Structure formats: structure tokens, C-alpha cells
């Protein structure tokens, strides 16, 4: 019997190829529009020049060192969000009065444009990595707290009843049922939080002209090096994509059941 | 079953025929004074060692309330639920509960789900895995030990829950409509599995159900409840041969029992339906 062929669209490499080809097609379209002067070359550089600029920013602009600086800031802020956010979410779940006092404020924190207060942070923490980390922490904290709380609240009643029927203590109930049940929601919070941390770190570095990749983009823009600026932005996107792929792998590894 | 388990079960249990669970004049009312609703009204019956008893009644007859009282999840009630001369006022180690809703832990593999109660008691890993494997085999899930609940069907998940309850060696297995969410064929086959386990372990079992054929297929006695407030309308003996399988469903005697109990249930079910419709009409009138 002849083996059935997997349809092309069902293969694992098909979506990746379509994505890559779409990206290339957009690049080619922009190249044509710019070369035929439909778009202004002084605002948008040629994609071919942007590609060539990648090598320049790696060799001349120390992009790898800058990536290290930004990565350190993101990871420090992100870890701080987890270390502070998860226990705070548990506290909000455990004590109703704390929840009623703080939940709305924390939700408001998630929506507040904290970056606008950067001068205050500069005064408090000086012009260095600490300021960037503290602002990123303030940005990334709320999702971890709120998603931890949500995960604990939404633990299925029947699982709690299983715990009660087995005469579990409160500590056992928390560590064996409530917390594991909340882990997927906590991970969603961490993923959101770290996204916010990346945005905040690059944004503040750009705004204050300080440190890592954000400062590099600022420098290149101020030099009016448009291919370099776009290559810098492209590099940040590339690093972010790799960062979140790694995060997804870790999540899958830690939760084999899902 | 291993000889160790057989001995431990036999040693911990009274002789067959002795009442192990006594429900004596139990009343449970919800709400305050004028708006009080009596869910369970002076209910009395007992379950003997090794016996399979089903409680059947229409929706709203207080079956689940009774399940929660016996399981110790509803602390306060009037009357007595007694196990070993001890009044139930919280979860009792002699009672193992299987819930209507799917209740496996999605983050644990099948074997870790089943071994969970032993883990809580601090049983060594190798021993708890051995015992868990035995009960996984008993519910017919050999080979699925390392799977996670998300990789199992609804019926398989319920079997994991049953194995997890049995691993604690409970003297009374208390089940609340465990097959309610399953299709009829799976329900009949799982009924076979439950009958087989019950016969093999001489497991005292109290099943809460609204399914007539399931109750007759599995039980030695059936407690028929009235619609709200839930009272015992009748206790019927089911004298179908044991060992029993789902083949019994085709027998004349089975049909006779189903018809007889349906006669008792029909009036209650109709009353329940009428009251529900009246409430729905009143709700519609009041907007």
C-alpha cells in the first residue's frame, strides 16, 4: 500500500518558510518603492543597506557588549518581578483585606505610563543601570502579581475538595494543589512581565541615552545613520524573538503535562 | 491483589454484613429562617460491610448534599452519620471520595496522581509506586502510568480518580455520579470495572446517582429519594446474581427492577420538573 503523503501545509517547516518569504517579499517591495522614489530614502533606508549595516553595528558599535548590558538589565528586572510578584500575589490571595487594599492599585500600575517619571528615577537612583532596572521592574511587576492571584483564585473547586477529603493541612493544600494549579497562569504573568521589561529597558536606554541596545539606536539615530538605526532596531527584534523562544522552551520543560 | 494488600484490607474491616456506615435521621437546611430550604429531611439508612448501595433521586433531592455530609465536606447538620461509633463532622480517613467532576491533577502523571494520597502520608517512593501500579492495573490502565491527564479520555481520567481513592484503602468508597459526564457505552463498561473491583476487594461502596440503569446494574440495595425536601421514599433490594457484569442489563429481572424503581421515581421526577417550570415561568413574568 502506498504511504500517504503529508499535505504541504501540514509540514512543520511550511509556516516558517511562508513567514521568511513574506519577510523577504516585504523587503523586496520596499527596495523597489525606494529605488523608484515612491518612498523617501531620507526617512526609510534601502533594505539592502540595512542588511549591510548589520555587519557594521556588530564590528564597529560593540553590539554584543551592549546586548549583554541590556540582557543583564532585563534579567535582573524580570527575576525581581518574579521574586517579589509571586509572593505578593499569594499574599493578596491569602489575605482578603490586603487584596481589597492593593489589587486596584496594582492593576492601575500596569496601565500607568511610568516611563514618563524617568527624571524622578534618575534623581533617586542615578544615571546608570539601576535606574533602568527599577523602571523595568515597576513595569513588569503588575502582571506577575495579578496572574498569580488569578491562578490561585481559579483553582478548580473539585481539586480543593479532593485535598479536603484527604485531610490535607493548609500548607499541603497550598504546595500540592493551589500552587501547581496556578503555575500556568503564573507563567502567563511572567511572559507578559518580561515582555514589559524588554520594552522598558530598551525604551529607557533610548530615552536617557544610557547603556545597552536602546542607547545604540539613539546614538545611530542622532548620527542620522538610518541604515544603522534600522539594523539596530532589527537586531533588538531578533534578540527579543530568541529571548521569547528560549522562555517558551523553559516553560514547556517545566510543565511537561501541558 | 498482593497478599500484603489483601491482609491489610481484611484486618482493617469488620465482617461482611455488619453496618459500617449509619445514616441516622439526617437533616440539612440551607439559608435563614423564612428563606430556609431543607435539602435533606430525616434521612436514615445504613450500608453494610462489602455492600454496594446506590442513592437515587431526581435533581434537587439532596443527593449531593448527602454526599458532602458523609464525606465530611459539610460540617454542620442535624442527626448522625456514624462510622465506627464516631460522628462524622469532617473528612474521615475511612471514607474515600470520588467526585462527579473530573478531578485528576493535570500537572501529575497517572502514577503520581494515583500515588498522591500515599505521598501525603510520607510513604517511600518505591512502595507508593508499587501500590499505585497495582491499582492502576485494577482499573485497567496498565501502560498509561507515565501519561498525563490531558492525554487521557474522560472515562480514563475517572478511572484514575477511582484508583487514587482506592490506593488509600478506604473502608467506604463514596462516589458522586462519577460517570455522569460519560457516554452510555463507556458508562456500562466502567460499571463492569466497578463491579469487578467491588467484588475483588469486597469494597463497601455508596454511589450517588440519578441514573436508573447504572444503579440497578451495580447495587445490592437502592435508596430512592423524594424530590425536595429529600426523604427516603423506599429502599429496594436488588437480588441480581453476583458476580455480575453488564450482560445483566439484558435480563428480565433487570428490566423488572428498572420498571419497579422507575414507578417510584416517576412521580418525584415529574414533581421536580413541574416545580422547575413554575420557577422558570415566575422568573419570566418578573422580568
XYZ file of C-alpha atoms in Angstrom:
545
model
C 0.000 0.000 0.000
C 1.390 3.388 -0.943
C 2.209 5.602 2.033
C 0.067 8.727 2.301
C 1.995 11.949 1.783
C 1.679 14.663 4.430
C -0.023 17.720 2.889
C 2.427 20.561 2.274
C 0.623 22.964 4.627
C 0.755 20.413 7.458
C 4.557 20.129 7.441
C 6.421 21.842 10.274
C 8.658 23.887 8.003
C 5.825 25.318 5.888
C 4.729 28.141 8.239
C 8.372 29.099 8.874
C 9.088 29.242 5.141
C 5.951 31.299 4.465
C 6.960 33.695 7.273
C 10.512 34.073 5.949
C 9.351 34.515 2.340
C 6.803 37.138 3.420
C 9.588 38.993 5.206
C 11.816 38.833 2.123
C 8.905 39.890 -0.133
C 8.217 42.971 2.019
C 11.939 43.813 1.872
C 11.943 43.491 -1.932
C 8.788 45.636 -2.272
C 10.345 48.383 -0.098
C 13.598 48.155 -2.066
C 11.656 48.717 -5.324
C 9.482 51.528 -3.897
C 12.583 53.304 -2.533
C 14.661 52.867 -5.690
C 11.780 54.194 -7.826
C 11.456 57.191 -5.423
C 7.887 56.321 -4.466
C 9.145 56.346 -0.841
C 11.643 58.847 0.554
C 15.149 57.379 1.073
C 15.980 60.044 3.687
C 13.306 58.629 6.010
C 13.432 54.934 5.135
C 16.789 53.393 4.171
C 17.149 50.752 1.482
C 16.625 47.240 2.960
C 19.848 46.151 1.206
C 21.756 48.932 3.057
C 20.125 47.857 6.345
C 21.329 44.293 5.752
C 24.880 45.513 5.092
C 24.718 47.712 8.208
C 24.229 44.623 10.405
C 27.911 43.708 9.988
C 28.947 47.315 10.764
C 26.964 47.550 14.017
C 28.375 44.213 15.178
C 32.007 45.084 14.325
C 32.128 48.848 14.987
C 29.394 49.573 17.522
C 30.048 46.801 20.046
C 26.538 45.470 19.695
C 27.306 42.220 21.507
C 28.598 44.012 24.617
C 25.538 46.260 24.516
C 23.290 43.188 24.197
C 24.964 41.850 27.325
C 24.196 45.093 29.202
C 20.540 45.112 28.104
C 20.161 41.372 28.792
C 21.567 41.835 32.293
C 19.099 44.656 32.969
C 16.133 42.671 31.579
C 17.027 39.525 33.511
C 17.628 41.387 36.782
C 14.341 43.292 36.494
C 12.495 40.150 35.317
C 13.803 37.979 38.148
C 12.993 40.721 40.669
C 9.425 40.791 39.282
C 9.124 37.030 39.879
C 10.763 37.105 43.319
C 8.548 39.970 44.514
C 5.449 39.407 42.340
C 4.662 35.747 43.076
C 4.755 36.079 46.894
C 2.794 39.334 46.635
C 0.137 37.544 44.541
C -0.003 34.768 47.165
C -0.344 37.389 49.913
C -3.225 39.019 48.046
C -4.917 35.611 47.716
C -4.357 34.651 51.336
C -5.481 37.917 52.970
C -8.684 39.369 51.649
C -8.069 42.735 53.284
C -4.681 43.071 51.526
C -6.338 42.146 48.230
C -9.069 44.747 48.655
C -6.475 47.355 49.624
C -3.961 46.709 46.841
C -5.493 44.919 43.844
C -6.831 48.052 42.126
C -3.576 49.938 42.716
C -1.547 47.139 41.200
C -3.899 46.943 38.204
C -3.538 50.728 37.823
C 0.249 50.350 37.958
C 0.058 48.060 34.923
C -1.677 50.792 32.925
C 0.381 53.775 34.141
C 2.977 55.372 31.811
C 5.720 55.029 34.431
C 8.430 55.813 31.888
C 7.366 59.458 31.989
C 8.583 59.575 35.595
C 12.136 58.721 34.496
C 13.599 62.041 35.755
C 12.445 61.142 39.244
C 14.087 57.699 38.970
C 17.290 59.387 37.695
C 17.360 61.590 40.783
C 16.677 58.637 43.079
C 18.952 56.020 41.533
C 21.488 57.987 39.451
C 22.253 57.755 35.746
C 23.090 54.061 35.490
C 21.761 50.552 35.121
C 19.946 50.715 38.485
C 17.529 53.310 37.129
C 16.800 51.213 34.043
C 16.282 48.076 36.164
C 13.981 49.832 38.663
C 11.791 51.303 35.923
C 11.609 47.918 34.143
C 10.756 46.264 37.463
C 7.941 48.768 38.059
C 6.626 47.975 34.558
C 6.857 44.220 34.875
C 5.618 43.685 38.428
C 1.840 44.021 37.987
C 1.280 41.136 35.511
C 3.089 38.656 37.774
C 1.089 39.720 40.850
C -2.278 39.759 39.075
C -1.766 36.491 37.187
C -0.542 34.725 40.357
C -3.673 35.918 42.154
C -5.883 34.878 39.216
C -4.289 31.424 39.029
C -4.836 30.792 42.727
C -8.429 32.073 42.694
C -9.301 29.958 39.671
C -8.103 26.676 41.167
C -10.971 24.286 40.462
C -13.245 23.748 43.463
C -13.209 19.979 42.968
C -9.404 19.828 43.347
C -9.684 21.696 46.649
C -12.400 19.220 47.695
C -10.065 16.323 46.825
C -7.500 17.933 49.135
C -10.094 18.360 51.905
C -11.278 14.762 51.529
C -7.659 13.678 52.041
C -7.439 15.758 55.227
C -4.632 17.920 53.841
C -3.176 20.691 56.003
C -3.277 24.283 54.734
C 0.428 24.133 53.871
C -0.018 20.875 51.944
C -3.085 22.315 50.223
C -1.042 25.316 49.065
C 2.080 23.495 47.872
C 0.424 20.353 46.495
C -2.760 21.775 44.933
C -3.168 25.563 44.824
C 0.323 26.498 43.667
C 0.764 23.796 40.979
C -2.722 24.587 39.717
C -1.790 28.300 39.439
C 1.533 27.695 37.632
C 0.220 28.073 34.032
C -1.343 31.405 34.950
C 1.853 32.477 36.764
C 3.844 31.662 33.616
C 1.492 33.803 31.548
C 2.165 36.609 34.028
C 5.933 36.070 33.802
C 5.834 36.093 29.999
C 3.860 39.365 29.998
C 6.098 40.801 32.687
C 9.323 40.009 30.822
C 7.864 41.458 27.624
C 7.229 44.681 29.535
C 10.758 44.509 30.992
C 12.312 44.248 27.495
C 10.234 47.194 26.263
C 11.050 49.254 29.356
C 14.798 48.515 29.294
C 15.256 49.360 25.591
C 12.883 52.340 25.887
C 14.592 53.869 28.925
C 18.065 53.241 27.470
C 16.911 55.070 24.337
C 15.266 57.896 26.269
C 18.103 58.526 28.737
C 20.869 57.619 26.253
C 22.276 55.081 28.632
C 23.862 51.623 28.471
C 22.822 48.914 26.019
C 20.888 48.434 22.790
C 18.472 51.339 23.362
C 21.383 53.756 23.613
C 22.938 52.310 20.449
C 19.736 53.016 18.490
C 19.628 56.520 19.969
C 23.309 57.123 19.005
C 22.795 55.890 15.452
C 19.616 57.965 15.052
C 21.354 61.096 16.318
C 24.169 60.484 13.815
C 21.429 60.214 11.196
C 22.789 56.785 10.296
C 19.441 55.465 9.052
C 20.628 52.036 7.809
C 22.452 51.576 11.135
C 19.378 52.683 13.142
C 17.130 50.234 11.300
C 19.723 47.478 11.644
C 19.863 48.243 15.387
C 16.063 48.013 15.646
C 16.172 44.774 13.639
C 18.817 43.419 15.989
C 16.661 44.237 19.050
C 13.691 42.451 17.447
C 15.897 39.439 16.663
C 17.232 39.285 20.225
C 13.666 39.619 21.624
C 12.402 36.789 19.412
C 15.257 34.491 20.510
C 14.687 35.512 24.129
C 10.993 34.550 23.999
C 11.659 31.297 22.159
C 14.023 30.334 24.998
C 11.371 31.389 27.537
C 8.807 29.156 25.811
C 11.203 26.206 25.860
C 11.779 26.699 29.577
C 8.024 26.876 30.154
C 7.436 23.639 28.229
C 10.291 21.940 30.033
C 8.917 22.945 33.432
C 5.359 21.917 32.556
C 5.574 18.649 30.622
C 1.877 17.949 31.304
C 0.578 20.875 29.265
C -4.188 -8.134 44.601
C -0.959 -8.788 46.501
C -1.147 -10.807 49.698
C 0.050 -7.785 51.723
C -2.847 -5.675 50.492
C -5.368 -8.458 50.958
C -4.260 -8.914 54.566
C -4.282 -5.205 55.384
C -7.750 -4.801 53.935
C -9.095 -7.851 55.715
C -7.551 -6.820 59.033
C -8.975 -3.305 58.970
C -12.557 -4.203 58.173
C -15.468 -5.606 60.105
C -17.103 -8.777 58.912
C -19.422 -8.784 55.920
C -22.960 -7.879 56.863
C -22.056 -5.522 59.734
C -23.200 -1.910 59.160
C -20.109 0.263 58.624
C -21.886 3.459 57.718
C -25.008 4.515 59.596
C -27.044 7.474 58.419
C -29.474 8.258 61.173
C -32.210 10.886 60.899
C -30.020 13.338 58.993
C -31.459 16.790 58.266
C -29.683 19.581 56.425
C -31.191 23.012 55.919
C -29.649 25.867 53.955
C -30.441 29.563 54.447
C -32.018 31.503 57.298
C -35.457 31.284 58.936
C -38.027 32.315 56.283
C -35.885 31.506 53.270
C -34.630 28.211 54.697
C -34.561 25.303 52.242
C -34.444 21.772 53.598
C -32.239 19.743 51.270
C -32.151 16.507 53.267
C -35.104 15.660 55.520
C -34.852 12.959 58.204
C -32.907 10.526 56.048
C -31.947 7.187 57.600
C -30.326 4.090 56.137
C -27.146 2.135 56.597
C -24.501 0.490 54.459
C -23.169 -2.915 55.447
C -19.630 -4.165 55.077
C -18.937 -5.225 51.472
C -22.300 -3.939 50.273
C -22.925 -1.727 47.226
C -25.669 0.789 47.894
C -26.906 3.420 45.477
C -28.827 6.565 46.391
C -31.040 7.607 43.516
C -33.377 10.538 43.085
C -34.285 13.388 40.745
C -32.168 16.549 40.541
C -32.762 18.630 43.659
C -33.424 15.701 46.013
C -30.364 16.442 48.140
C -28.158 13.617 46.836
C -25.062 15.779 46.562
C -25.762 17.353 49.964
C -25.834 13.858 51.438
C -22.560 13.056 49.609
C -20.923 16.148 51.092
C -22.211 15.367 54.610
C -20.939 11.768 54.521
C -17.647 12.941 53.022
C -17.293 15.480 55.831
C -17.245 18.482 53.477
C -20.380 19.976 55.077
C -19.571 20.313 58.743
C -22.914 21.132 60.329
C -26.063 19.034 60.054
C -28.704 17.545 62.321
C -28.870 13.836 63.049
C -25.929 11.486 62.845
C -23.678 9.977 60.229
C -21.677 7.342 62.078
C -18.594 5.334 61.191
C -17.208 3.139 63.988
C -19.398 4.919 66.555
C -17.761 8.162 65.510
C -19.974 11.008 64.305
C -18.809 12.484 61.002
C -18.120 16.213 61.288
C -15.192 16.463 58.861
C -13.352 14.268 56.347
C -12.918 10.774 57.821
C -9.939 8.576 56.855
C -12.270 5.591 56.383
C -14.104 7.369 53.550
C -12.612 7.696 50.074
C -14.410 10.133 47.783
C -14.791 10.091 44.003
C -16.279 13.282 42.638
C -18.677 13.905 39.777
C -16.392 16.439 38.140
C -13.127 15.313 36.617
C -10.682 15.653 39.493
C -7.272 14.404 38.392
C -4.333 16.765 38.903
C -3.349 17.860 35.378
C 0.271 18.557 36.393
C 0.828 14.994 37.650
C 1.295 11.830 35.620
C -1.164 8.969 36.098
C 1.112 7.189 38.561
C 1.780 10.366 40.526
C -1.951 11.097 40.635
C -2.724 7.642 41.981
C 0.187 7.678 44.446
C -0.788 11.149 45.727
C -2.573 10.078 48.955
C 0.408 7.849 49.846
C 2.817 10.717 49.166
C 0.878 12.823 51.693
C 1.337 10.065 54.259
C 5.090 10.009 53.636
C 5.174 6.502 52.118
C 8.551 5.832 50.422
C 8.570 6.409 46.664
C 9.241 2.806 45.621
C 6.476 1.481 47.872
C 3.912 4.056 46.834
C 4.694 3.455 43.162
C 4.278 -0.299 43.660
C 0.892 0.193 45.285
C -0.138 2.800 42.724
C 0.792 0.404 39.884
C -1.388 -2.286 41.442
C -4.451 -0.023 41.475
C -3.698 1.362 38.017
C -3.808 -2.248 36.840
C -7.004 -2.853 38.768
C -8.806 -0.049 36.903
C -7.384 -1.317 33.605
C -4.880 1.442 32.873
C -1.671 -0.621 32.658
C 0.807 1.066 30.352
C -0.586 4.554 30.980
C 1.422 5.215 34.157
C 3.560 7.979 32.684
C 0.818 9.685 30.700
C -0.689 12.961 31.857
C -4.460 13.507 32.255
C -4.515 15.743 29.170
C -3.545 12.631 27.163
C -6.458 10.543 28.503
C -10.164 10.263 27.670
C -12.886 11.290 30.159
C -13.521 7.673 31.191
C -9.810 7.028 31.736
C -9.490 10.150 33.881
C -12.376 8.981 36.069
C -10.667 5.591 36.428
C -7.501 7.424 37.581
C -9.619 9.228 40.217
C -11.096 5.906 41.353
C -7.627 4.314 41.580
C -6.371 7.354 43.539
C -9.223 6.896 46.014
C -8.749 3.115 46.310
C -4.998 3.381 46.927
C -5.746 4.796 50.400
C -7.525 1.538 51.192
C -10.750 3.312 52.287
C -13.303 1.227 54.112
C -16.101 3.072 52.363
C -15.898 4.187 48.745
C -18.201 7.168 48.298
C -18.938 8.165 44.705
C -20.990 11.102 43.439
C -22.233 10.399 39.899
C -18.717 9.518 38.738
C -19.870 8.578 35.233
C -22.304 11.457 34.701
C -20.193 13.106 32.013
C -19.568 9.890 30.049
C -21.446 8.323 27.150
C -23.716 5.320 27.735
C -21.372 2.648 26.353
C -18.408 3.885 28.406
C -20.699 4.112 31.410
C -21.749 0.438 31.052
C -18.161 -0.717 30.596
C -16.949 1.316 33.562
C -19.848 -0.163 35.512
C -18.348 -3.583 34.751
C -14.994 -2.377 36.015
C -16.523 -1.006 39.234
C -18.445 -4.265 39.813
C -15.265 -6.264 39.257
C -13.276 -4.083 41.685
C -16.059 -4.159 44.257
C -16.266 -7.951 44.081
C -12.493 -8.387 44.152
C -11.868 -6.056 47.097
C -15.211 -6.659 48.847
C -15.308 -2.861 48.783
C -18.134 -1.212 50.683
C -19.496 1.373 48.279
C -22.089 4.128 48.370
C -22.940 5.512 44.949
C -24.909 8.723 44.482
C -26.562 8.733 41.070
C -29.556 9.844 39.052
C -29.045 7.062 36.514
C -31.534 4.253 36.964
C -29.825 1.524 34.906
C -26.454 2.322 36.488
C -27.966 1.999 39.976
C -29.608 -1.376 39.185
C -26.547 -2.686 37.324
C -24.194 -2.031 40.240
C -26.124 -2.186 43.512
C -27.210 -4.606 46.172
C -29.683 -2.051 47.505
C -31.077 1.190 46.159
C -32.244 4.084 48.331
C -34.891 6.007 46.389
C -35.149 9.666 47.410
C -38.103 12.041 47.028
C -37.881 15.404 45.288
C -37.166 18.377 47.576
C -37.059 18.043 50.542
C -35.051 14.840 50.062
C -36.550 11.991 52.102
C -36.137 8.237 51.754
C -39.114 7.066 49.722
C -38.158 3.411 49.621
C -35.178 1.110 49.962
C -35.186 -1.593 47.289
C -33.165 -4.824 47.409
C -31.614 -5.806 44.084
C -31.259 -9.557 44.052
C -29.397 -9.955 40.792
C -26.762 -12.653 40.737
C -23.125 -11.942 41.621
C -20.550 -11.947 40.132
C -22.354 -9.537 37.880
C -21.418 -7.984 34.516
C -23.118 -5.546 32.174
C -24.734 -8.604 30.475
C -27.269 -8.389 33.265
C -28.749 -5.331 31.521
C -30.450 -7.656 29.024
C -32.096 -9.891 31.625
C -35.804 -9.900 32.508
C -35.027 -9.428 36.193
C -33.021 -6.275 35.387
C -35.917 -4.859 33.383
C -38.272 -5.695 36.229
C -36.140 -3.822 38.778
C -35.724 -0.831 36.498
C -39.503 -0.649 35.933
C -40.231 -1.028 39.642
C -37.864 1.731 40.696
C -38.947 3.974 37.857
C -42.513 3.703 39.194
C -41.248 5.184 42.451
C -39.090 7.768 40.754
C -41.515 8.953 38.081
C -43.760 10.836 40.488
C -40.757 12.568 42.097
C -39.122 13.412 38.780
C -42.445 14.864 37.489
C -42.809 16.952 40.626
C -39.265 18.225 40.198
C -39.876 19.097 36.554
C -43.150 20.899 37.337
C -41.558 22.969 40.097
C -38.638 23.890 37.859
C -41.065 25.003 35.124
C -43.096 27.043 37.608
C -39.959 28.810 38.817
C -38.907 29.480 35.208
C -42.372 30.909 34.384
C -42.341 33.096 37.519
C -38.866 34.343 36.621
C -40.060 35.229 33.119
C -43.117 37.065 34.490
C -40.979 39.115 36.844
C -38.692 40.001 34.041
